[in-house]
């Protein structure tokens, strides 16, 4: 599970009450943040003047946290945090605590104004320092900052093209780098297939055995299993050697079914791989939900609506990770529906709390929609990985928002409730978000 790295520092003004207990207060905050699930890098230097602010800024420049947490021990001069940020520009969590004489909340409000005017990414938090509930929203904000930081350091590869005549899969390569962070690198299928052909036969046979252990009765041709094994090895090697965070595959229609099981095997290894139609935007949504949930995601479309229970059956043609299966004994590996070629993985997906999300757009229009609910196991009602998503809001409201705001048709389901995390990510990334919540 993700453990965001947070740089903690205290701020005070020695003319205010409460500053004498600053060292103990910072230690308490550090312990509580660590218990909440964060990796804390704390400086012993308390910010109280420009010299200490410069020292703290240099310390965090070297330690490179995902997020800075400014703990308002007392009221203090707001410009000091800007001195810290001159050395390291990161989102800032501002924590103030109750106390009539310390002025902690007053100082936080003053700092919030300054950070807003300077267009700095921040979020403010308030609560008793000894209460674990104070730190839950901070953890969500820290996770969003950590995900954004990991995206800024990584790359996504696009293999093949996005599907012609499927406009929601259109993506803006340069805007993805500017808005989300990762560099986009493109390859042709001819390049990748050339690399796949060079894989050692002995290693390919090992993957063939792994595939057949999942479904010993597979109906797929030996050539398709061999192709899957070679592609899987090639893409996994590229992922490990090139600082990749995700892989987008343009399969449909010419490669329909040929890389579905490849995507499934990569997903089982924790590698985000968006199969079919070259939908880079959906791959980014998959990455977000996998990072926040710590589990592989489910790729699908709204196939059948039940207004009475406010649900949809969602599925694609069979590219989900085997660990998402409701029952491993029901997993089947077979050619893709309609085209009867390649190798797909088919099973009803498991139940659990879930978030359903769609990401679309280009420069100036990128936007995400998300709704929470409960995934429920369904019968094999579609030849892929069907699952029923029961929403926390009326399905009519979901469909209405999709049309009114121009969202797309590929929906990613992650196994956790993640709207708060996504809201924080949108705040940090300046991404437009539409989140449907119960009244």
CSV table of C-alpha atoms in Angstrom, one decimal:
chain,number,residue,atom,x,y,z
A,1,UNK,CA,0.0,0.0,0.0
A,2,UNK,CA,1.2,3.5,-0.8
A,3,UNK,CA,3.0,5.3,1.9
A,4,UNK,CA,3.4,9.0,1.0
A,5,UNK,CA,6.5,10.9,2.1
A,6,UNK,CA,5.6,14.0,4.0
A,7,UNK,CA,8.0,16.8,5.1
A,8,UNK,CA,6.9,18.0,8.5
A,9,UNK,CA,7.9,21.3,10.0
A,10,UNK,CA,6.6,23.6,12.8
A,11,UNK,CA,6.0,27.3,12.6
A,12,UNK,CA,5.7,29.7,15.5
A,13,UNK,CA,6.1,33.2,16.8
A,14,UNK,CA,7.9,33.4,20.2
A,15,UNK,CA,5.7,36.3,21.3
A,16,UNK,CA,2.7,34.0,21.3
A,17,UNK,CA,1.6,31.6,24.0
A,18,UNK,CA,2.5,27.9,23.5
A,19,UNK,CA,5.7,28.2,21.6
A,20,UNK,CA,7.7,26.7,24.6
A,21,UNK,CA,6.2,23.3,23.9
A,22,UNK,CA,7.1,23.3,20.2
A,23,UNK,CA,9.5,20.4,20.2
A,24,UNK,CA,7.1,18.1,22.0
A,25,UNK,CA,4.2,19.2,19.8
A,26,UNK,CA,6.1,18.4,16.6
A,27,UNK,CA,7.1,15.0,17.9
A,28,UNK,CA,3.4,14.3,18.7
A,29,UNK,CA,2.3,15.3,15.3
A,30,UNK,CA,5.1,13.1,13.7
A,31,UNK,CA,4.0,10.1,15.7
A,32,UNK,CA,0.3,10.6,14.8
A,33,UNK,CA,1.1,11.0,11.1
A,34,UNK,CA,3.2,7.8,11.0
A,35,UNK,CA,0.4,5.9,12.7
A,36,UNK,CA,-2.0,7.2,10.0
A,37,UNK,CA,0.2,5.6,7.3
A,38,UNK,CA,2.7,8.3,6.2
A,39,UNK,CA,6.4,8.3,6.0
A,40,UNK,CA,7.6,11.4,7.8
A,41,UNK,CA,10.7,13.4,7.3
A,42,UNK,CA,10.8,15.9,10.1
A,43,UNK,CA,13.3,18.7,10.7
A,44,UNK,CA,14.2,19.6,14.3
A,45,UNK,CA,14.5,23.3,13.1
A,46,UNK,CA,11.3,25.2,14.0
A,47,UNK,CA,10.5,28.0,11.6
A,48,UNK,CA,10.4,31.3,13.4
A,49,UNK,CA,12.5,33.7,11.3
A,50,UNK,CA,13.9,33.9,7.8
A,51,UNK,CA,17.2,32.1,8.8
A,52,UNK,CA,15.3,29.1,10.1
A,53,UNK,CA,13.0,29.1,7.1
A,54,UNK,CA,15.9,29.0,4.7
A,55,UNK,CA,17.5,26.1,6.7
A,56,UNK,CA,14.2,24.1,6.6
A,57,UNK,CA,13.8,24.8,2.9
A,58,UNK,CA,17.3,23.4,2.2
A,59,UNK,CA,16.7,20.4,4.4
A,60,UNK,CA,13.6,19.5,2.4
A,61,UNK,CA,15.2,20.1,-0.9
A,62,UNK,CA,17.7,17.3,0.0
A,63,UNK,CA,15.1,14.9,1.5
A,64,UNK,CA,12.6,15.4,-1.5
A,65,UNK,CA,9.2,14.7,0.1
A,66,UNK,CA,6.0,14.4,-1.9
A,67,UNK,CA,4.2,17.0,0.4
A,68,UNK,CA,5.1,19.6,2.9
A,69,UNK,CA,3.1,19.8,6.1
A,70,UNK,CA,3.3,23.2,7.9
A,71,UNK,CA,2.1,22.8,11.5
A,72,UNK,CA,1.0,26.1,13.0
A,73,UNK,CA,2.2,25.8,16.6
A,74,UNK,CA,1.2,29.4,17.2
A,75,UNK,CA,0.3,32.4,15.0
A,76,UNK,CA,3.3,33.3,12.9
A,77,UNK,CA,4.4,35.6,10.1
A,78,UNK,CA,3.0,34.1,6.8
A,79,UNK,CA,5.9,35.0,4.5
A,80,UNK,CA,8.2,32.5,6.2
A,81,UNK,CA,6.5,29.5,4.4
A,82,UNK,CA,7.2,31.2,1.1
A,83,UNK,CA,10.9,31.3,2.1
A,84,UNK,CA,10.7,27.5,2.6
A,85,UNK,CA,9.0,27.1,-0.8
A,86,UNK,CA,11.7,29.0,-2.6
A,87,UNK,CA,13.9,25.9,-2.1
A,88,UNK,CA,11.3,23.2,-2.8
A,89,UNK,CA,8.0,23.7,-4.6
A,90,UNK,CA,5.6,21.1,-3.3
A,91,UNK,CA,1.9,21.1,-2.3
A,92,UNK,CA,1.5,22.3,1.3
A,93,UNK,CA,-0.8,20.8,4.0
A,94,UNK,CA,-1.5,23.5,6.6
A,95,UNK,CA,-2.4,22.0,10.0
A,96,UNK,CA,-3.8,24.2,12.8
A,97,UNK,CA,-5.1,23.1,16.2
A,98,UNK,CA,-7.6,24.3,18.8
A,99,UNK,CA,-6.5,26.9,21.4
A,100,UNK,CA,-7.8,30.3,22.2
A,101,UNK,CA,-4.5,31.8,23.1
A,102,UNK,CA,-2.1,30.3,20.5
A,103,UNK,CA,-3.6,31.9,17.4
A,104,UNK,CA,-2.9,28.7,15.4
A,105,UNK,CA,-6.1,28.9,13.4
A,106,UNK,CA,-5.7,32.6,12.7
A,107,UNK,CA,-2.2,32.0,11.4
A,108,UNK,CA,-3.4,29.2,9.2
A,109,UNK,CA,-6.1,31.4,7.7
A,110,UNK,CA,-3.6,34.1,7.0
A,111,UNK,CA,-1.2,31.6,5.4
A,112,UNK,CA,-4.0,30.2,3.3
A,113,UNK,CA,-4.7,33.6,1.8
A,114,UNK,CA,-1.1,34.1,0.9
A,115,UNK,CA,-0.7,30.7,-0.7
A,116,UNK,CA,-3.9,31.3,-2.7
A,117,UNK,CA,-2.6,34.7,-4.0
A,118,UNK,CA,0.7,33.1,-4.9
A,119,UNK,CA,-1.1,30.3,-6.8
A,120,UNK,CA,0.5,27.6,-4.6
A,121,UNK,CA,-1.2,24.2,-4.2
A,122,UNK,CA,-2.3,23.8,-0.6
A,123,UNK,CA,-5.0,22.4,1.6
A,124,UNK,CA,-5.8,23.3,5.2
A,125,UNK,CA,-6.7,21.0,8.1
A,126,UNK,CA,-7.9,21.6,11.6
A,127,UNK,CA,-8.3,19.4,14.6
A,128,UNK,CA,-6.9,18.2,18.0
A,129,UNK,CA,-3.4,17.0,17.6
A,130,UNK,CA,-4.0,13.9,19.7
A,131,UNK,CA,-7.1,12.7,17.8
A,132,UNK,CA,-6.4,10.2,15.0
A,133,UNK,CA,-9.4,11.5,13.0
A,134,UNK,CA,-7.5,14.8,12.5
A,135,UNK,CA,-5.0,12.9,10.2
A,136,UNK,CA,-7.3,10.9,8.0
A,137,UNK,CA,-8.0,13.8,5.5
A,138,UNK,CA,-4.3,14.7,5.6
A,139,UNK,CA,-3.4,11.1,4.5
A,140,UNK,CA,-5.8,11.4,1.5
A,141,UNK,CA,-4.2,14.7,0.5
A,142,UNK,CA,-0.7,13.2,1.0
A,143,UNK,CA,-1.6,10.2,-1.2
A,144,UNK,CA,-2.8,12.5,-4.0
A,145,UNK,CA,0.5,14.5,-3.8
A,146,UNK,CA,2.5,11.2,-3.9
A,147,UNK,CA,0.6,10.0,-6.9
A,148,UNK,CA,1.1,13.2,-8.8
A,149,UNK,CA,4.8,13.1,-7.9
A,150,UNK,CA,5.2,9.5,-9.2
A,151,UNK,CA,3.5,10.5,-12.4
A,152,UNK,CA,5.9,13.5,-12.9
A,153,UNK,CA,8.8,11.1,-12.6
A,154,UNK,CA,7.5,8.4,-15.0
A,155,UNK,CA,6.6,7.6,-18.6
A,156,UNK,CA,3.6,6.0,-20.3
A,157,UNK,CA,4.1,4.1,-23.6
A,158,UNK,CA,1.5,4.0,-26.3
A,159,UNK,CA,1.7,1.0,-28.6
A,160,UNK,CA,-0.2,1.3,-31.9
A,161,UNK,CA,-2.9,3.9,-32.5
A,162,UNK,CA,-6.1,4.8,-30.8
A,163,UNK,CA,-9.2,3.3,-32.4
A,164,UNK,CA,-10.4,5.4,-35.4
A,165,UNK,CA,-14.0,6.5,-35.0
A,166,UNK,CA,-13.8,6.3,-31.2
A,167,UNK,CA,-13.3,10.0,-30.3
A,168,UNK,CA,-13.3,9.7,-26.5
A,169,UNK,CA,-10.1,7.8,-26.8
A,170,UNK,CA,-8.4,10.8,-28.4
A,171,UNK,CA,-5.7,12.1,-26.2
A,172,UNK,CA,-3.4,15.2,-26.1
A,173,UNK,CA,0.1,13.9,-25.7
A,174,UNK,CA,1.7,17.2,-24.7
A,175,UNK,CA,-1.2,18.1,-22.4
A,176,UNK,CA,-0.9,14.8,-20.6
A,177,UNK,CA,2.7,15.7,-19.7
A,178,UNK,CA,1.9,19.3,-18.7
A,179,UNK,CA,-1.2,18.4,-16.6
A,180,UNK,CA,-0.5,15.0,-15.2
A,181,UNK,CA,3.3,14.8,-15.4
A,182,UNK,CA,4.4,11.6,-17.3
A,183,UNK,CA,6.2,11.7,-20.6
A,184,UNK,CA,4.3,9.8,-23.4
A,185,UNK,CA,6.4,7.6,-25.7
A,186,UNK,CA,4.9,5.9,-28.7
A,187,UNK,CA,5.8,2.6,-30.5
A,188,UNK,CA,4.4,0.8,-33.5
A,189,UNK,CA,3.3,-2.8,-33.2
A,190,UNK,CA,6.0,-3.8,-35.7
A,191,UNK,CA,8.7,-2.5,-33.3
A,192,UNK,CA,7.2,-4.4,-30.4
A,193,UNK,CA,6.7,-7.6,-32.3
A,194,UNK,CA,10.3,-7.5,-33.5
A,195,UNK,CA,11.4,-7.4,-29.9
A,196,UNK,CA,9.0,-10.2,-29.0
A,197,UNK,CA,10.4,-12.5,-31.6
A,198,UNK,CA,13.9,-12.3,-29.9
A,199,UNK,CA,12.6,-13.7,-26.6
A,200,UNK,CA,14.3,-16.9,-25.5
A,201,UNK,CA,12.2,-20.0,-26.2
A,202,UNK,CA,12.9,-21.4,-22.7
A,203,UNK,CA,11.5,-18.3,-21.0
A,204,UNK,CA,8.5,-18.2,-23.4
A,205,UNK,CA,7.7,-21.9,-22.4
A,206,UNK,CA,7.6,-20.9,-18.7
A,207,UNK,CA,5.0,-18.3,-19.4
A,208,UNK,CA,3.1,-20.7,-21.6
A,209,UNK,CA,2.9,-23.1,-18.5
A,210,UNK,CA,1.8,-20.2,-16.3
A,211,UNK,CA,-1.1,-19.4,-18.8
A,212,UNK,CA,-2.2,-23.0,-18.9
A,213,UNK,CA,-2.1,-23.3,-15.2
A,214,UNK,CA,-4.7,-20.6,-15.0
A,215,UNK,CA,-7.0,-22.6,-17.4
A,216,UNK,CA,-5.7,-26.1,-18.3
A,217,UNK,CA,-8.7,-26.5,-20.7
A,218,UNK,CA,-8.1,-23.3,-22.8
A,219,UNK,CA,-9.5,-23.3,-26.2
A,220,UNK,CA,-6.9,-21.0,-27.6
A,221,UNK,CA,-4.5,-22.0,-30.4
A,222,UNK,CA,-0.9,-22.7,-29.4
A,223,UNK,CA,0.2,-19.9,-31.6
A,224,UNK,CA,-2.0,-17.4,-29.7
A,225,UNK,CA,-0.7,-18.6,-26.4
A,226,UNK,CA,2.9,-18.3,-27.7
A,227,UNK,CA,2.2,-14.8,-29.0
A,228,UNK,CA,0.8,-13.8,-25.6
A,229,UNK,CA,3.8,-15.1,-23.8
A,230,UNK,CA,6.3,-13.3,-26.0
A,231,UNK,CA,4.3,-10.0,-25.8
A,232,UNK,CA,4.0,-10.2,-22.0
A,233,UNK,CA,7.7,-10.8,-21.6
A,234,UNK,CA,8.5,-7.9,-24.0
A,235,UNK,CA,6.2,-5.4,-22.4
A,236,UNK,CA,7.2,-6.4,-18.8
A,237,UNK,CA,10.9,-5.9,-19.8
A,238,UNK,CA,10.2,-2.5,-21.2
A,239,UNK,CA,8.2,-1.5,-18.1
A,240,UNK,CA,11.1,-2.5,-15.8
A,241,UNK,CA,13.9,-0.9,-17.8
A,242,UNK,CA,12.3,2.4,-18.8
A,243,UNK,CA,10.8,4.1,-15.7
A,244,UNK,CA,7.3,3.3,-17.0
A,245,UNK,CA,4.2,3.8,-14.9
A,246,UNK,CA,1.7,2.4,-17.4
A,247,UNK,CA,1.2,0.9,-20.9
A,248,UNK,CA,-1.5,1.8,-23.4
A,249,UNK,CA,-2.3,-0.8,-26.1
A,250,UNK,CA,-4.0,0.0,-29.3
A,251,UNK,CA,-5.6,-3.3,-30.2
A,252,UNK,CA,-9.0,-3.0,-31.7
A,253,UNK,CA,-9.9,-3.8,-34.5
A,254,UNK,CA,-6.8,-5.2,-36.2
A,255,UNK,CA,-5.3,-6.7,-33.0
A,256,UNK,CA,-8.6,-7.6,-31.4
A,257,UNK,CA,-8.0,-10.4,-28.8
A,258,UNK,CA,-4.3,-10.6,-29.5
A,259,UNK,CA,-3.2,-8.6,-26.4
A,260,UNK,CA,-6.1,-9.0,-24.0
A,261,UNK,CA,-4.5,-11.8,-22.0
A,262,UNK,CA,-1.2,-9.9,-22.2
A,263,UNK,CA,-2.9,-7.0,-20.4
A,264,UNK,CA,-4.4,-9.4,-17.8
A,265,UNK,CA,-1.0,-10.9,-16.9
A,266,UNK,CA,0.6,-7.5,-16.6
A,267,UNK,CA,-2.2,-6.4,-14.4
A,268,UNK,CA,-1.7,-9.4,-12.2
A,269,UNK,CA,1.9,-8.3,-11.7
A,270,UNK,CA,0.8,-4.8,-10.7
A,271,UNK,CA,1.6,-3.2,-14.0
A,272,UNK,CA,-1.1,-0.8,-15.3
A,273,UNK,CA,-1.9,-1.9,-18.9
A,274,UNK,CA,-4.9,-0.6,-20.8
A,275,UNK,CA,-5.9,-3.1,-23.4
A,276,UNK,CA,-7.9,-2.4,-26.5
A,277,UNK,CA,-8.7,0.8,-28.5
A,278,UNK,CA,-5.5,2.7,-27.5
A,279,UNK,CA,-7.4,4.8,-24.9
A,280,UNK,CA,-4.5,6.6,-23.1
A,281,UNK,CA,-7.0,8.6,-21.0
A,282,UNK,CA,-8.5,5.5,-19.5
A,283,UNK,CA,-5.0,4.2,-18.8
A,284,UNK,CA,-4.4,7.3,-16.7
A,285,UNK,CA,-7.6,6.7,-14.9
A,286,UNK,CA,-6.6,3.1,-14.3
A,287,UNK,CA,-3.3,4.3,-12.8
A,288,UNK,CA,-5.0,6.7,-10.5
A,289,UNK,CA,-7.4,4.1,-9.1
A,290,UNK,CA,-4.8,1.4,-8.8
A,291,UNK,CA,-2.5,3.7,-6.9
A,292,UNK,CA,-5.2,4.8,-4.5
A,293,UNK,CA,-6.7,1.4,-3.9
A,294,UNK,CA,-3.5,-0.8,-4.1
A,295,UNK,CA,-5.3,-3.3,-6.4
A,296,UNK,CA,-5.7,-3.9,-10.1
A,297,UNK,CA,-8.6,-2.1,-11.8
A,298,UNK,CA,-11.5,-3.3,-13.9
A,299,UNK,CA,-11.9,-1.9,-17.4
A,300,UNK,CA,-15.4,-1.8,-18.8
A,301,UNK,CA,-18.4,-0.1,-20.3
A,302,UNK,CA,-22.0,0.5,-19.2
A,303,UNK,CA,-23.7,-2.5,-20.8
A,304,UNK,CA,-27.0,-3.1,-18.9
A,305,UNK,CA,-28.9,-0.7,-16.6
A,306,UNK,CA,-31.2,-1.5,-13.8
A,307,UNK,CA,-33.0,1.6,-12.6
A,308,UNK,CA,-34.7,-0.2,-9.7
A,309,UNK,CA,-31.4,-1.1,-7.9
A,310,UNK,CA,-29.4,1.8,-9.5
A,311,UNK,CA,-26.9,-0.5,-11.1
A,312,UNK,CA,-25.1,-1.2,-14.3
A,313,UNK,CA,-23.4,-4.4,-15.6
A,314,UNK,CA,-20.0,-3.3,-16.7
A,315,UNK,CA,-17.5,-5.4,-18.7
A,316,UNK,CA,-15.1,-5.4,-21.7
A,317,UNK,CA,-14.0,-8.4,-23.7
A,318,UNK,CA,-11.6,-10.0,-21.1
A,319,UNK,CA,-8.5,-8.2,-20.0
A,320,UNK,CA,-8.8,-8.0,-16.2
A,321,UNK,CA,-6.2,-9.4,-13.8
A,322,UNK,CA,-7.0,-13.0,-12.6
A,323,UNK,CA,-7.0,-11.8,-8.9
A,324,UNK,CA,-10.2,-9.8,-9.7
A,325,UNK,CA,-12.1,-13.1,-10.3
A,326,UNK,CA,-14.9,-13.8,-7.9
A,327,UNK,CA,-14.0,-17.5,-8.2
A,328,UNK,CA,-10.7,-18.7,-9.6
A,329,UNK,CA,-12.3,-22.0,-10.7
A,330,UNK,CA,-14.5,-20.1,-13.1
A,331,UNK,CA,-11.6,-18.5,-15.0
A,332,UNK,CA,-11.5,-19.4,-18.7
A,333,UNK,CA,-9.0,-18.4,-21.4
A,334,UNK,CA,-10.6,-18.3,-24.8
A,335,UNK,CA,-10.6,-16.4,-28.1
A,336,UNK,CA,-12.2,-13.0,-28.1
A,337,UNK,CA,-15.9,-12.7,-28.8
A,338,UNK,CA,-17.0,-11.7,-32.3
A,339,UNK,CA,-13.5,-12.1,-33.9
A,340,UNK,CA,-12.8,-15.6,-32.5
A,341,UNK,CA,-9.1,-15.0,-32.3
A,342,UNK,CA,-6.3,-14.3,-29.8
A,343,UNK,CA,-6.6,-15.0,-26.1
A,344,UNK,CA,-8.8,-13.3,-23.5
A,345,UNK,CA,-9.5,-14.1,-19.9
A,346,UNK,CA,-13.1,-14.6,-18.9
A,347,UNK,CA,-14.7,-14.6,-15.5
A,348,UNK,CA,-17.3,-12.8,-13.3
A,349,UNK,CA,-15.4,-10.2,-11.3
A,350,UNK,CA,-15.5,-10.1,-7.5
A,351,UNK,CA,-17.5,-7.9,-5.1
A,352,UNK,CA,-16.4,-5.1,-2.8
A,353,UNK,CA,-16.6,-1.3,-2.2
A,354,UNK,CA,-15.8,0.4,-5.5
A,355,UNK,CA,-15.3,3.6,-7.4
A,356,UNK,CA,-16.4,4.0,-11.1
A,357,UNK,CA,-14.5,6.6,-13.1
A,358,UNK,CA,-14.1,8.1,-16.6
A,359,UNK,CA,-11.4,10.4,-17.8
A,360,UNK,CA,-11.6,12.3,-21.1
A,361,UNK,CA,-10.5,15.5,-22.8
A,362,UNK,CA,-7.6,17.5,-24.3
A,363,UNK,CA,-5.9,20.8,-23.6
A,364,UNK,CA,-8.3,22.9,-21.6
A,365,UNK,CA,-11.0,20.3,-21.4
A,366,UNK,CA,-9.5,17.3,-19.4
A,367,UNK,CA,-12.1,16.2,-16.9
A,368,UNK,CA,-12.8,13.2,-14.7
A,369,UNK,CA,-16.2,11.8,-13.4
A,370,UNK,CA,-16.4,9.4,-10.5
A,371,UNK,CA,-19.2,7.8,-8.4
A,372,UNK,CA,-18.9,5.3,-5.5
A,373,UNK,CA,-20.9,2.2,-4.8
A,374,UNK,CA,-20.6,-1.5,-4.4
A,375,UNK,CA,-19.4,-4.1,-6.9
A,376,UNK,CA,-21.5,-7.2,-6.8
A,377,UNK,CA,-20.9,-10.6,-8.4
A,378,UNK,CA,-23.1,-11.4,-11.3
A,379,UNK,CA,-23.5,-14.4,-13.6
A,380,UNK,CA,-21.5,-14.8,-16.8
A,381,UNK,CA,-23.9,-12.5,-18.6
A,382,UNK,CA,-21.3,-11.1,-21.0
A,383,UNK,CA,-18.2,-12.8,-22.6
A,384,UNK,CA,-15.6,-10.9,-20.6
A,385,UNK,CA,-15.3,-9.9,-17.0
A,386,UNK,CA,-18.8,-8.9,-16.0
A,387,UNK,CA,-19.6,-7.3,-12.7
A,388,UNK,CA,-22.6,-5.4,-11.4
A,389,UNK,CA,-21.8,-1.9,-10.1
A,390,UNK,CA,-24.5,-0.7,-7.7
A,391,UNK,CA,-24.2,3.1,-7.3
A,392,UNK,CA,-24.7,5.2,-4.1
A,393,UNK,CA,-26.8,7.7,-6.2
A,394,UNK,CA,-29.6,7.1,-8.7
A,395,UNK,CA,-28.4,5.6,-12.0
A,396,UNK,CA,-30.5,8.2,-13.9
A,397,UNK,CA,-28.5,11.0,-12.3
A,398,UNK,CA,-25.2,9.2,-13.4
A,399,UNK,CA,-26.3,8.9,-17.0
A,400,UNK,CA,-27.6,12.4,-17.0
A,401,UNK,CA,-24.3,13.9,-15.9
A,402,UNK,CA,-22.4,11.7,-18.4
A,403,UNK,CA,-24.4,13.2,-21.2
A,404,UNK,CA,-24.6,16.8,-19.9
A,405,UNK,CA,-20.8,17.1,-19.3
A,406,UNK,CA,-19.7,15.0,-22.3
A,407,UNK,CA,-18.0,12.1,-20.5
A,408,UNK,CA,-17.0,9.0,-22.5
A,409,UNK,CA,-17.8,5.3,-22.7
A,410,UNK,CA,-14.8,3.6,-21.1
A,411,UNK,CA,-15.3,3.3,-17.3
A,412,UNK,CA,-12.6,2.1,-14.9
A,413,UNK,CA,-13.7,0.5,-11.6
A,414,UNK,CA,-11.3,0.4,-8.7
A,415,UNK,CA,-12.0,-1.6,-5.5
A,416,UNK,CA,-12.2,1.0,-2.8
A,417,UNK,CA,-14.1,4.3,-2.2
A,418,UNK,CA,-11.7,6.9,-3.6
A,419,UNK,CA,-13.7,10.1,-4.3
A,420,UNK,CA,-11.9,12.0,-1.6
A,421,UNK,CA,-8.5,10.9,-3.0
A,422,UNK,CA,-9.6,11.9,-6.5
A,423,UNK,CA,-10.9,15.2,-5.3
A,424,UNK,CA,-7.5,15.9,-3.7
A,425,UNK,CA,-5.7,14.9,-6.9
A,426,UNK,CA,-7.9,17.2,-9.0
A,427,UNK,CA,-7.1,20.1,-6.6
A,428,UNK,CA,-3.3,19.4,-6.8
A,429,UNK,CA,-3.4,18.9,-10.6
A,430,UNK,CA,-5.9,21.6,-11.6
A,431,UNK,CA,-8.0,18.9,-13.1
A,432,UNK,CA,-11.8,19.4,-13.5
A,433,UNK,CA,-13.7,16.8,-11.5
A,434,UNK,CA,-17.3,15.8,-11.3
A,435,UNK,CA,-18.1,13.7,-8.3
A,436,UNK,CA,-21.6,12.2,-7.7
A,437,UNK,CA,-22.3,11.9,-4.0
A,438,UNK,CA,-25.4,10.9,-2.0
A,439,UNK,CA,-27.4,13.9,-0.8
